[in-house]
Amino acid sequence: MLLVAGYDTTTTILVYAYHLLSKHPEALEKLREEHNTIFGSDTSVAAARLREDSKVLNNLPYTQAVIKETMRIFPPVAALRAGSQSVELADLYGTRYPTGGCYVVNSHHSIHSNPHSHPDPDAFKPERWIDSGMERGAWRPFERGARSCIGQDVAMIQLKVALMCTIRTFKIEPVYEEWDAMKAKNAKLEVGKAYITSMGRQKDRKEQVGGERAYQVECGGAAHAKEGYPCRVTLLQQ
Ligand code: HEM
């Protein structure tokens, strides 16, 4: 559980952080600036600096905000609870729902998309984590309570370190169009045309969810970007 829960979730958040940053160059620039300020502009010594003084990880507000905002938009899991005769759920209008004999799914995606707690919920805005407080319980990618994720602090550290080690060295961008073209070429199909899947269904090659090509699909333990996130990684000039 420790290995699977700890590996798959963190991986998918890192991929989505790269994705969102590729779509928001101004946020990427701010993130790089923060790392330049804290670790110095010479990326080859940044890891050594971190080893000397790991406390600096507590002093990366923008990095933390990028990670939290990524987890808000693309929470990798949901939480499941066994209902009970003694527990009822109530909606805003006072209607009560028994839970006995049911499983209750706590959908993080829905909670994180609530415009009352997260104004303009579809927008990627790391600043919302810096300037204002957050309604209690409105952000719960690790769930809350007695069974919440025991690896959440490790996850935040891993993600900060991974971003610090990569974000100034590589440019990472999605290449779904190229991926489509490559697949079509291999299958001798015309790019952009609907095609018939092996299940006999007609499918649009450029399918999107909410305008997002890298939408989340179930894969292994956590939700991952569609088709494993075809992307190009370019080494930046140092
Ligand atoms: C971004 C990264 C991660 C996310 C979003 C995440 C999310 C979650 C969630 C939602 C749960 C279920 C909590 C519940 O039902 O109340 C959970 C459980 C758990 N997570 Fe994580 N997790 C992450 C990283 C990690 C890491 C790095 C580790 C270990 C090193 C880990 C170990 C576990 C374990 C052992 C449980 C089961 C806890 C229990 O049943 O009491 N997770 N995680």
Short mmCIF file of C-alpha atoms and ligand atoms in Angstrom, two decimals:
data_model
loop_
_atom_site.label_atom_id
_atom_site.label_comp_id
_atom_site.label_asym_id
_atom_site.label_seq_id
_atom_site.Cartn_x
_atom_site.Cartn_y
_atom_site.Cartn_z
CA MET A 1 0.00 0.00 0.00
CA LEU A 2 2.80 2.39 0.95
CA LEU A 3 4.65 1.75 -2.32
CA VAL A 4 1.66 1.82 -4.66
CA ALA A 5 -0.19 4.71 -2.97
CA GLY A 6 3.05 6.66 -2.74
CA TYR A 7 4.28 6.22 -6.29
CA ASP A 8 1.31 6.45 -8.60
CA THR A 9 -0.32 9.52 -7.05
CA THR A 10 2.80 11.65 -6.86
CA THR A 11 3.73 10.74 -10.45
CA THR A 12 0.45 11.87 -11.90
CA ILE A 13 0.52 15.18 -9.99
CA LEU A 14 4.01 15.89 -11.30
CA VAL A 15 2.86 15.23 -14.88
CA TYR A 16 -0.13 17.55 -14.43
CA ALA A 17 2.07 20.25 -12.89
CA TYR A 18 4.26 20.14 -16.02
CA HIS A 19 1.15 20.23 -18.18
CA LEU A 20 -0.48 23.20 -16.45
CA LEU A 21 2.81 25.10 -16.38
CA SER A 22 3.26 24.50 -20.12
CA LYS A 23 -0.14 26.14 -20.64
CA HIS A 24 0.65 29.03 -18.28
CA PRO A 25 4.09 30.44 -19.13
CA GLU A 26 3.68 33.33 -16.67
CA ALA A 27 3.30 30.85 -13.78
CA LEU A 28 6.25 28.82 -15.09
CA GLU A 29 8.36 31.98 -15.12
CA LYS A 30 7.38 32.84 -11.53
CA LEU A 31 8.22 29.33 -10.40
CA ARG A 32 11.64 29.45 -12.04
CA GLU A 33 12.26 32.85 -10.48
CA GLU A 34 11.49 31.49 -7.03
CA HIS A 35 13.97 28.64 -7.56
CA ASN A 36 16.61 31.06 -8.86
CA THR A 37 16.18 33.20 -5.75
CA ILE A 38 16.35 30.31 -3.28
CA PHE A 39 18.80 27.92 -4.96
CA GLY A 40 20.80 30.32 -7.16
CA SER A 41 20.73 30.45 -10.94
CA ASP A 42 23.31 27.68 -11.42
CA THR A 43 21.04 24.63 -11.70
CA SER A 44 23.98 22.20 -11.54
CA VAL A 45 24.54 23.01 -7.84
CA ALA A 46 20.90 23.34 -6.76
CA ALA A 47 20.60 19.72 -5.55
CA ALA A 48 23.80 20.08 -3.50
CA ARG A 49 22.44 23.29 -1.95
CA LEU A 50 19.27 21.51 -0.98
CA ARG A 51 21.26 18.69 0.61
CA GLU A 52 23.20 21.23 2.70
CA ASP A 53 20.04 22.93 3.96
CA SER A 54 16.82 20.98 3.36
CA LYS A 55 14.83 23.50 5.45
CA VAL A 56 14.64 25.76 2.38
CA LEU A 57 11.87 23.49 1.16
CA ASN A 58 9.65 25.21 3.72
CA ASN A 59 10.37 28.52 2.06
CA LEU A 60 8.95 27.93 -1.43
CA PRO A 61 5.48 29.54 -1.29
CA TYR A 62 4.95 29.74 -5.04
CA THR A 63 6.11 26.15 -5.62
CA GLN A 64 3.74 24.99 -2.91
CA ALA A 65 0.92 27.03 -4.47
CA VAL A 66 1.54 25.46 -7.91
CA ILE A 67 1.41 21.96 -6.40
CA LYS A 68 -1.76 22.68 -4.42
CA GLU A 69 -3.48 24.23 -7.42
CA THR A 70 -2.50 21.24 -9.59
CA MET A 71 -3.97 18.89 -6.99
CA ARG A 72 -7.13 21.00 -6.84
CA ILE A 73 -7.73 20.78 -10.58
CA PHE A 74 -6.54 17.20 -11.08
CA PRO A 75 -7.04 15.32 -7.80
CA PRO A 76 -5.74 11.82 -8.52
CA VAL A 77 -8.06 9.83 -6.27
CA ALA A 78 -11.34 10.02 -4.38
CA ALA A 79 -12.25 8.65 -0.96
CA LEU A 80 -14.62 5.81 -0.21
CA ARG A 81 -16.46 5.28 3.05
CA ALA A 82 -18.81 2.52 4.20
CA GLY A 83 -22.17 4.01 5.10
CA SER A 84 -23.88 3.23 8.39
CA GLN A 85 -27.40 3.23 9.82
CA SER A 86 -26.32 5.94 12.25
CA VAL A 87 -24.93 8.31 9.61
CA GLU A 88 -27.04 10.54 7.36
CA LEU A 89 -25.94 13.11 4.82
CA ALA A 90 -27.80 16.42 4.50
CA ASP A 91 -27.89 18.70 1.48
CA LEU A 92 -28.06 22.50 1.48
CA TYR A 93 -31.87 22.42 1.49
CA GLY A 94 -32.09 20.15 4.52
CA THR A 95 -33.01 16.94 2.70
CA ARG A 96 -31.45 14.00 4.53
CA TYR A 97 -30.07 10.87 2.90
CA PRO A 98 -29.49 7.62 4.80
CA THR A 99 -26.16 5.91 4.14
CA GLY A 100 -26.80 2.50 5.73
CA GLY A 101 -26.04 -0.31 3.27
CA CYS A 102 -24.32 2.09 0.83
CA TYR A 103 -20.82 3.09 -0.03
CA VAL A 104 -20.27 6.84 -0.05
CA VAL A 105 -17.85 8.27 -2.58
CA ASN A 106 -16.36 11.60 -1.65
CA SER A 107 -15.63 13.13 -5.05
CA HIS A 108 -12.65 15.44 -4.68
CA HIS A 109 -13.07 16.67 -8.20
CA SER A 110 -16.59 17.96 -7.48
CA ILE A 111 -15.60 19.54 -4.18
CA HIS A 112 -12.60 21.25 -5.79
CA SER A 113 -14.78 22.62 -8.60
CA ASN A 114 -17.26 24.35 -6.28
CA PRO A 115 -17.23 28.06 -7.24
CA HIS A 116 -18.32 29.11 -3.72
CA SER A 117 -15.07 27.89 -2.22
CA HIS A 118 -12.90 28.23 -5.35
CA PRO A 119 -13.98 31.22 -7.47
CA ASP A 120 -13.36 30.70 -11.20
CA PRO A 121 -12.73 27.00 -10.49
CA ASP A 122 -11.61 26.01 -13.99
CA ALA A 123 -8.79 28.56 -14.02
CA PHE A 124 -5.25 27.63 -12.98
CA LYS A 125 -4.43 30.31 -10.39
CA PRO A 126 -1.63 29.37 -7.97
CA GLU A 127 -2.04 32.87 -6.46
CA ARG A 128 -5.30 31.81 -4.83
CA TRP A 129 -3.15 29.83 -2.37
CA ILE A 130 -0.98 32.80 -1.46
CA ASP A 131 -3.35 35.73 -1.13
CA SER A 132 -6.34 34.22 0.61
CA GLY A 133 -7.41 31.63 3.13
CA MET A 134 -9.28 28.52 2.09
CA GLU A 135 -12.62 27.36 3.41
CA ARG A 136 -12.10 24.41 5.75
CA GLY A 137 -12.50 21.08 3.99
CA ALA A 138 -12.72 22.63 0.50
CA TRP A 139 -9.35 21.19 -0.57
CA ARG A 140 -8.94 17.54 0.27
CA PRO A 141 -6.78 15.62 -2.26
CA PHE A 142 -5.33 13.72 0.71
CA GLU A 143 -8.76 13.45 2.33
CA ARG A 144 -9.17 14.48 5.94
CA GLY A 145 -9.71 12.79 9.27
CA ALA A 146 -8.43 9.63 10.86
CA ARG A 147 -7.88 7.74 7.58
CA SER A 148 -6.38 10.59 5.59
CA CYS A 149 -3.21 10.00 3.55
CA ILE A 150 -0.31 9.16 5.83
CA GLY A 151 2.16 10.10 3.09
CA GLN A 152 0.98 13.66 2.47
CA ASP A 153 4.04 15.39 3.90
CA VAL A 154 6.35 13.04 1.98
CA ALA A 155 4.34 13.71 -1.18
CA MET A 156 4.70 17.50 -0.83
CA ILE A 157 8.45 17.16 -0.27
CA GLN A 158 8.88 14.80 -3.25
CA LEU A 159 6.94 17.13 -5.53
CA LYS A 160 8.89 20.23 -4.46
CA VAL A 161 12.22 18.45 -4.94
CA ALA A 162 11.18 17.01 -8.32
CA LEU A 163 10.06 20.42 -9.58
CA MET A 164 13.20 22.07 -8.25
CA CYS A 165 15.41 19.52 -10.05
CA THR A 166 13.62 19.67 -13.41
CA ILE A 167 11.69 22.85 -14.06
CA ARG A 168 14.68 25.05 -14.91
CA THR A 169 16.49 22.32 -16.85
CA PHE A 170 13.75 21.02 -19.14
CA LYS A 171 10.91 22.35 -21.21
CA ILE A 172 8.02 19.86 -21.09
CA GLU A 173 5.03 20.25 -23.40
CA PRO A 174 2.18 18.03 -24.60
CA VAL A 175 2.27 16.74 -28.20
CA TYR A 176 -1.14 15.16 -28.65
CA GLU A 177 -1.39 16.38 -32.26
CA GLU A 178 1.88 14.70 -33.19
CA TRP A 179 0.81 11.62 -31.29
CA ASP A 180 -2.43 11.49 -33.30
CA ALA A 181 -0.53 11.89 -36.56
CA MET A 182 1.91 9.15 -35.61
CA LYS A 183 -0.83 6.74 -34.67
CA ALA A 184 -2.81 7.54 -37.82
CA LYS A 185 0.27 6.98 -39.95
CA ASN A 186 0.92 3.63 -38.31
CA ALA A 187 -2.68 2.59 -38.78
CA LYS A 188 -2.81 4.17 -42.27
CA LEU A 189 -5.74 6.39 -41.20
CA GLU A 190 -6.49 9.99 -42.01
CA VAL A 191 -5.62 12.40 -39.18
CA GLY A 192 -8.60 14.05 -37.50
CA LYS A 193 -11.20 11.69 -38.96
CA ALA A 194 -13.41 9.58 -36.74
CA TYR A 195 -12.36 5.96 -36.62
CA ILE A 196 -13.82 2.67 -35.42
CA THR A 197 -12.31 1.22 -32.26
CA SER A 198 -11.64 -2.47 -31.74
CA MET A 199 -14.88 -2.49 -29.71
CA GLY A 200 -16.77 -1.39 -32.83
CA ARG A 201 -17.55 2.11 -31.49
CA GLN A 202 -17.01 5.25 -33.52
CA LYS A 203 -14.59 7.52 -31.80
CA ASP A 204 -13.36 11.06 -32.39
CA ARG A 205 -9.60 11.02 -32.43
CA LYS A 206 -9.46 14.53 -30.94
CA GLU A 207 -11.68 13.81 -27.97
CA GLN A 208 -11.55 16.28 -25.09
CA VAL A 209 -13.21 16.74 -21.72
CA GLY A 210 -13.94 20.34 -20.75
CA GLY A 211 -11.64 21.51 -23.54
CA GLU A 212 -8.80 19.46 -22.08
CA ARG A 213 -7.05 16.87 -24.19
CA ALA A 214 -4.99 15.57 -21.24
CA TYR A 215 -8.10 14.73 -19.25
CA GLN A 216 -7.97 12.24 -16.41
CA VAL A 217 -8.62 8.55 -17.01
CA GLU A 218 -8.53 5.69 -14.57
CA CYS A 219 -5.27 3.85 -14.80
CA GLY A 220 -3.78 1.71 -12.03
CA GLY A 221 -4.23 3.21 -8.58
CA ALA A 222 -4.72 6.86 -9.50
CA ALA A 223 -6.19 8.90 -12.36
CA HIS A 224 -3.65 9.64 -15.10
CA ALA A 225 -3.55 11.90 -18.13
CA LYS A 226 -5.22 10.41 -21.20
CA GLU A 227 -2.93 8.20 -23.28
CA GLY A 228 -0.10 8.46 -20.78
CA TYR A 229 0.53 12.13 -21.65
CA PRO A 230 2.49 12.13 -24.90
CA CYS A 231 4.95 15.00 -24.46
CA ARG A 232 8.24 16.42 -25.66
CA VAL A 233 11.05 17.04 -23.19
CA THR A 234 13.65 19.54 -24.38
CA LEU A 235 16.92 20.17 -22.56
CA LEU A 236 17.22 23.92 -22.00
CA GLN A 237 20.51 25.72 -22.56
CA GLN A 238 22.18 26.26 -19.20
C1 HEM B 1 0.03 13.57 -4.41
C2 HEM B 1 0.22 12.47 -3.72
C3 HEM B 1 -0.83 11.73 -2.92
C4 HEM B 1 -2.19 11.86 -2.89
C5 HEM B 1 -3.06 12.86 -3.66
C6 HEM B 1 -2.69 10.87 -1.94
C7 HEM B 1 -4.03 10.71 -1.61
C8 HEM B 1 -4.52 9.76 -0.73
C9 HEM B 1 -5.90 9.59 -0.38
C10 HEM B 1 -7.07 10.43 -0.90
C11 HEM B 1 -5.99 8.56 0.49
C12 HEM B 1 -7.27 7.97 1.10
C13 HEM B 1 -7.56 8.68 2.39
C14 HEM B 1 -8.92 8.37 2.94
O1 HEM B 1 -9.62 7.47 2.47
O2 HEM B 1 -9.30 9.10 3.88
C15 HEM B 1 -4.64 8.06 0.71
C16 HEM B 1 -4.31 7.01 1.54
C17 HEM B 1 -3.03 6.55 1.74
N1 HEM B 1 -1.88 7.09 1.22
FE1 HEM B 1 -1.74 8.68 -0.02
N2 HEM B 1 -1.64 10.17 -1.43
C18 HEM B 1 -0.48 10.65 -1.99
C19 HEM B 1 0.80 10.25 -1.71
C20 HEM B 1 1.15 9.25 -0.83
C21 HEM B 1 2.51 8.89 -0.47
C22 HEM B 1 3.77 9.59 -1.00
C23 HEM B 1 2.42 7.83 0.38
C24 HEM B 1 3.50 7.04 1.08
C25 HEM B 1 4.76 7.36 1.09
C26 HEM B 1 1.01 7.53 0.57
C27 HEM B 1 0.51 6.52 1.36
C28 HEM B 1 -0.82 6.31 1.65
C29 HEM B 1 -1.33 5.24 2.50
C30 HEM B 1 -0.49 4.15 3.19
C31 HEM B 1 -2.71 5.39 2.56
C32 HEM B 1 -3.72 4.54 3.35
C33 HEM B 1 -3.97 5.18 4.69
C34 HEM B 1 -5.02 4.44 5.52
O3 HEM B 1 -5.80 3.66 4.96
O4 HEM B 1 -5.10 4.70 6.72
N3 HEM B 1 0.28 8.43 -0.17
N4 HEM B 1 -3.77 8.83 -0.04
#
